């Protein structure tokens, strides 16, 4: 089941983050547009992210509700 209207944001300077977020695409949990690097986000999306929280917890942006969830909650989503 592919999540729609959601973007998993990963640190593209982190080889592990790049690898494991790529697995979500590889195994069909996200399409290619559902995974974006911090360095590729536009200002509108960046403004929704809590940077203190995202230092240790990966954010998942829900574009339909503008809600952001972090860490294990984003992975379980």
mmCIF file with all atom_site columns, C-alpha atoms in Angstrom:
data_model
loop_
_atom_site.group_PDB
_atom_site.id
_atom_site.type_symbol
_atom_site.label_atom_id
_atom_site.label_alt_id
_atom_site.label_comp_id
_atom_site.label_asym_id
_atom_site.label_entity_id
_atom_site.label_seq_id
_atom_site.pdbx_PDB_ins_code
_atom_site.Cartn_x
_atom_site.Cartn_y
_atom_site.Cartn_z
_atom_site.occupancy
_atom_site.B_iso_or_equiv
_atom_site.pdbx_formal_charge
_atom_site.auth_seq_id
_atom_site.auth_comp_id
_atom_site.auth_asym_id
_atom_site.auth_atom_id
_atom_site.pdbx_PDB_model_num
ATOM 1  C CA . UNK A 1 1  ? 0.000  0.000  0.000  1.00 0.00 ? 1  UNK A CA 1
ATOM 2  C CA . UNK A 1 2  ? 1.574  3.273  -1.146 1.00 0.00 ? 2  UNK A CA 1
ATOM 3  C CA . UNK A 1 3  ? 1.008  6.294  1.063  1.00 0.00 ? 3  UNK A CA 1
ATOM 4  C CA . UNK A 1 4  ? -0.356 9.263  -0.853 1.00 0.00 ? 4  UNK A CA 1
ATOM 5  C CA . UNK A 1 5  ? -0.002 12.934 -0.045 1.00 0.00 ? 5  UNK A CA 1
ATOM 6  C CA . UNK A 1 6  ? 2.795  12.186 2.422  1.00 0.00 ? 6  UNK A CA 1
ATOM 7  C CA . UNK A 1 7  ? 6.480  12.991 2.276  1.00 0.00 ? 7  UNK A CA 1
ATOM 8  C CA . UNK A 1 8  ? 9.138  11.261 4.333  1.00 0.00 ? 8  UNK A CA 1
ATOM 9  C CA . UNK A 1 9  ? 11.944 13.776 4.845  1.00 0.00 ? 9  UNK A CA 1
ATOM 10 C CA . UNK A 1 10 ? 15.457 12.384 5.201  1.00 0.00 ? 10 UNK A CA 1
ATOM 11 C CA . UNK A 1 11 ? 18.951 13.729 5.698  1.00 0.00 ? 11 UNK A CA 1
ATOM 12 C CA . UNK A 1 12 ? 20.753 13.250 2.404  1.00 0.00 ? 12 UNK A CA 1
ATOM 13 C CA . UNK A 1 13 ? 24.096 13.840 4.144  1.00 0.00 ? 13 UNK A CA 1
ATOM 14 C CA . UNK A 1 14 ? 23.536 10.671 6.166  1.00 0.00 ? 14 UNK A CA 1
ATOM 15 C CA . UNK A 1 15 ? 24.284 7.448  4.222  1.00 0.00 ? 15 UNK A CA 1
ATOM 16 C CA . UNK A 1 16 ? 22.123 5.377  6.589  1.00 0.00 ? 16 UNK A CA 1
ATOM 17 C CA . UNK A 1 17 ? 19.164 7.776  6.261  1.00 0.00 ? 17 UNK A CA 1
ATOM 18 C CA . UNK A 1 18 ? 19.481 7.746  2.482  1.00 0.00 ? 18 UNK A CA 1
ATOM 19 C CA . UNK A 1 19 ? 19.638 3.955  2.424  1.00 0.00 ? 19 UNK A CA 1
ATOM 20 C CA . UNK A 1 20 ? 16.728 3.170  4.725  1.00 0.00 ? 20 UNK A CA 1
ATOM 21 C CA . UNK A 1 21 ? 14.408 5.846  3.350  1.00 0.00 ? 21 UNK A CA 1
ATOM 22 C CA . UNK A 1 22 ? 15.139 4.395  -0.087 1.00 0.00 ? 22 UNK A CA 1
ATOM 23 C CA . UNK A 1 23 ? 13.848 1.046  1.168  1.00 0.00 ? 23 UNK A CA 1
ATOM 24 C CA . UNK A 1 24 ? 10.392 2.590  1.624  1.00 0.00 ? 24 UNK A CA 1
ATOM 25 C CA . UNK A 1 25 ? 10.384 3.388  -2.087 1.00 0.00 ? 25 UNK A CA 1
ATOM 26 C CA . UNK A 1 26 ? 11.965 0.094  -3.125 1.00 0.00 ? 26 UNK A CA 1
ATOM 27 C CA . UNK A 1 27 ? 9.347  -1.972 -1.294 1.00 0.00 ? 27 UNK A CA 1
ATOM 28 C CA . UNK A 1 28 ? 6.390  0.154  -2.367 1.00 0.00 ? 28 UNK A CA 1
ATOM 29 C CA . UNK A 1 29 ? 5.464  1.959  0.846  1.00 0.00 ? 29 UNK A CA 1
ATOM 30 C CA . UNK A 1 30 ? 6.215  5.302  -0.799 1.00 0.00 ? 30 UNK A CA 1
ATOM 31 C CA . UNK A 1 31 ? 6.448  6.357  -4.396 1.00 0.00 ? 31 UNK A CA 1
ATOM 32 C CA . UNK A 1 32 ? 9.540  8.312  -5.458 1.00 0.00 ? 32 UNK A CA 1
ATOM 33 C CA . UNK A 1 33 ? 7.754  11.639 -4.818 1.00 0.00 ? 33 UNK A CA 1
ATOM 34 C CA . UNK A 1 34 ? 6.966  10.520 -1.256 1.00 0.00 ? 34 UNK A CA 1
ATOM 35 C CA . UNK A 1 35 ? 10.601 10.727 -0.169 1.00 0.00 ? 35 UNK A CA 1
ATOM 36 C CA . UNK A 1 36 ? 12.522 13.996 -0.175 1.00 0.00 ? 36 UNK A CA 1
ATOM 37 C CA . UNK A 1 37 ? 15.832 15.153 1.157  1.00 0.00 ? 37 UNK A CA 1
ATOM 38 C CA . UNK A 1 38 ? 15.961 18.141 3.487  1.00 0.00 ? 38 UNK A CA 1
ATOM 39 C CA . UNK A 1 39 ? 18.178 19.868 0.926  1.00 0.00 ? 39 UNK A CA 1
ATOM 40 C CA . UNK A 1 40 ? 15.476 19.481 -1.769 1.00 0.00 ? 40 UNK A CA 1
ATOM 41 C CA . UNK A 1 41 ? 12.507 20.859 0.210  1.00 0.00 ? 41 UNK A CA 1
ATOM 42 C CA . UNK A 1 42 ? 11.057 24.210 -0.673 1.00 0.00 ? 42 UNK A CA 1
ATOM 43 C CA . UNK A 1 43 ? 10.564 26.921 1.947  1.00 0.00 ? 43 UNK A CA 1
ATOM 44 C CA . UNK A 1 44 ? 6.845  26.190 2.305  1.00 0.00 ? 44 UNK A CA 1
ATOM 45 C CA . UNK A 1 45 ? 7.511  22.603 3.399  1.00 0.00 ? 45 UNK A CA 1
ATOM 46 C CA . UNK A 1 46 ? 10.560 23.506 5.473  1.00 0.00 ? 46 UNK A CA 1
ATOM 47 C CA . UNK A 1 47 ? 8.458  25.960 7.491  1.00 0.00 ? 47 UNK A CA 1
ATOM 48 C CA . UNK A 1 48 ? 6.265  23.098 8.728  1.00 0.00 ? 48 UNK A CA 1
ATOM 49 C CA . UNK A 1 49 ? 9.150  21.128 10.261 1.00 0.00 ? 49 UNK A CA 1
ATOM 50 C CA . UNK A 1 50 ? 10.321 21.406 13.861 1.00 0.00 ? 50 UNK A CA 1
ATOM 51 C CA . UNK A 1 51 ? 14.096 21.311 13.326 1.00 0.00 ? 51 UNK A CA 1
ATOM 52 C CA . UNK A 1 52 ? 14.914 20.519 16.949 1.00 0.00 ? 52 UNK A CA 1
ATOM 53 C CA . UNK A 1 53 ? 12.671 17.473 16.817 1.00 0.00 ? 53 UNK A CA 1
ATOM 54 C CA . UNK A 1 54 ? 13.836 16.412 13.367 1.00 0.00 ? 54 UNK A CA 1
ATOM 55 C CA . UNK A 1 55 ? 17.474 16.277 14.488 1.00 0.00 ? 55 UNK A CA 1
ATOM 56 C CA . UNK A 1 56 ? 16.704 12.943 16.154 1.00 0.00 ? 56 UNK A CA 1
ATOM 57 C CA . UNK A 1 57 ? 13.360 11.905 14.670 1.00 0.00 ? 57 UNK A CA 1
ATOM 58 C CA . UNK A 1 58 ? 12.519 11.589 10.994 1.00 0.00 ? 58 UNK A CA 1
ATOM 59 C CA . UNK A 1 59 ? 9.562  13.753 9.943  1.00 0.00 ? 59 UNK A CA 1
ATOM 60 C CA . UNK A 1 60 ? 6.628  12.654 7.804  1.00 0.00 ? 60 UNK A CA 1
ATOM 61 C CA . UNK A 1 61 ? 4.629  15.491 6.260  1.00 0.00 ? 61 UNK A CA 1
ATOM 62 C CA . UNK A 1 62 ? 0.964  14.900 5.497  1.00 0.00 ? 62 UNK A CA 1
ATOM 63 C CA . UNK A 1 63 ? 0.195  17.281 2.652  1.00 0.00 ? 63 UNK A CA 1
ATOM 64 C CA . UNK A 1 64 ? -3.571 16.871 2.944  1.00 0.00 ? 64 UNK A CA 1
ATOM 65 C CA . UNK A 1 65 ? -3.722 17.905 6.627  1.00 0.00 ? 65 UNK A CA 1
ATOM 66 C CA . UNK A 1 66 ? -0.430 19.854 6.969  1.00 0.00 ? 66 UNK A CA 1
ATOM 67 C CA . UNK A 1 67 ? 0.331  17.708 10.008 1.00 0.00 ? 67 UNK A CA 1
ATOM 68 C CA . UNK A 1 68 ? 3.888  16.544 10.683 1.00 0.00 ? 68 UNK A CA 1
ATOM 69 C CA . UNK A 1 69 ? 4.623  13.436 12.715 1.00 0.00 ? 69 UNK A CA 1
ATOM 70 C CA . UNK A 1 70 ? 8.055  12.400 13.902 1.00 0.00 ? 70 UNK A CA 1
ATOM 71 C CA . UNK A 1 71 ? 10.133 9.389  14.805 1.00 0.00 ? 71 UNK A CA 1
ATOM 72 C CA . UNK A 1 72 ? 8.546  6.029  15.408 1.00 0.00 ? 72 UNK A CA 1
ATOM 73 C CA . UNK A 1 73 ? 5.090  7.515  14.823 1.00 0.00 ? 73 UNK A CA 1
ATOM 74 C CA . UNK A 1 74 ? 6.111  8.509  11.292 1.00 0.00 ? 74 UNK A CA 1
ATOM 75 C CA . UNK A 1 75 ? 7.500  5.050  10.594 1.00 0.00 ? 75 UNK A CA 1
ATOM 76 C CA . UNK A 1 76 ? 4.354  3.350  11.883 1.00 0.00 ? 76 UNK A CA 1
ATOM 77 C CA . UNK A 1 77 ? 2.163  5.623  9.788  1.00 0.00 ? 77 UNK A CA 1
#
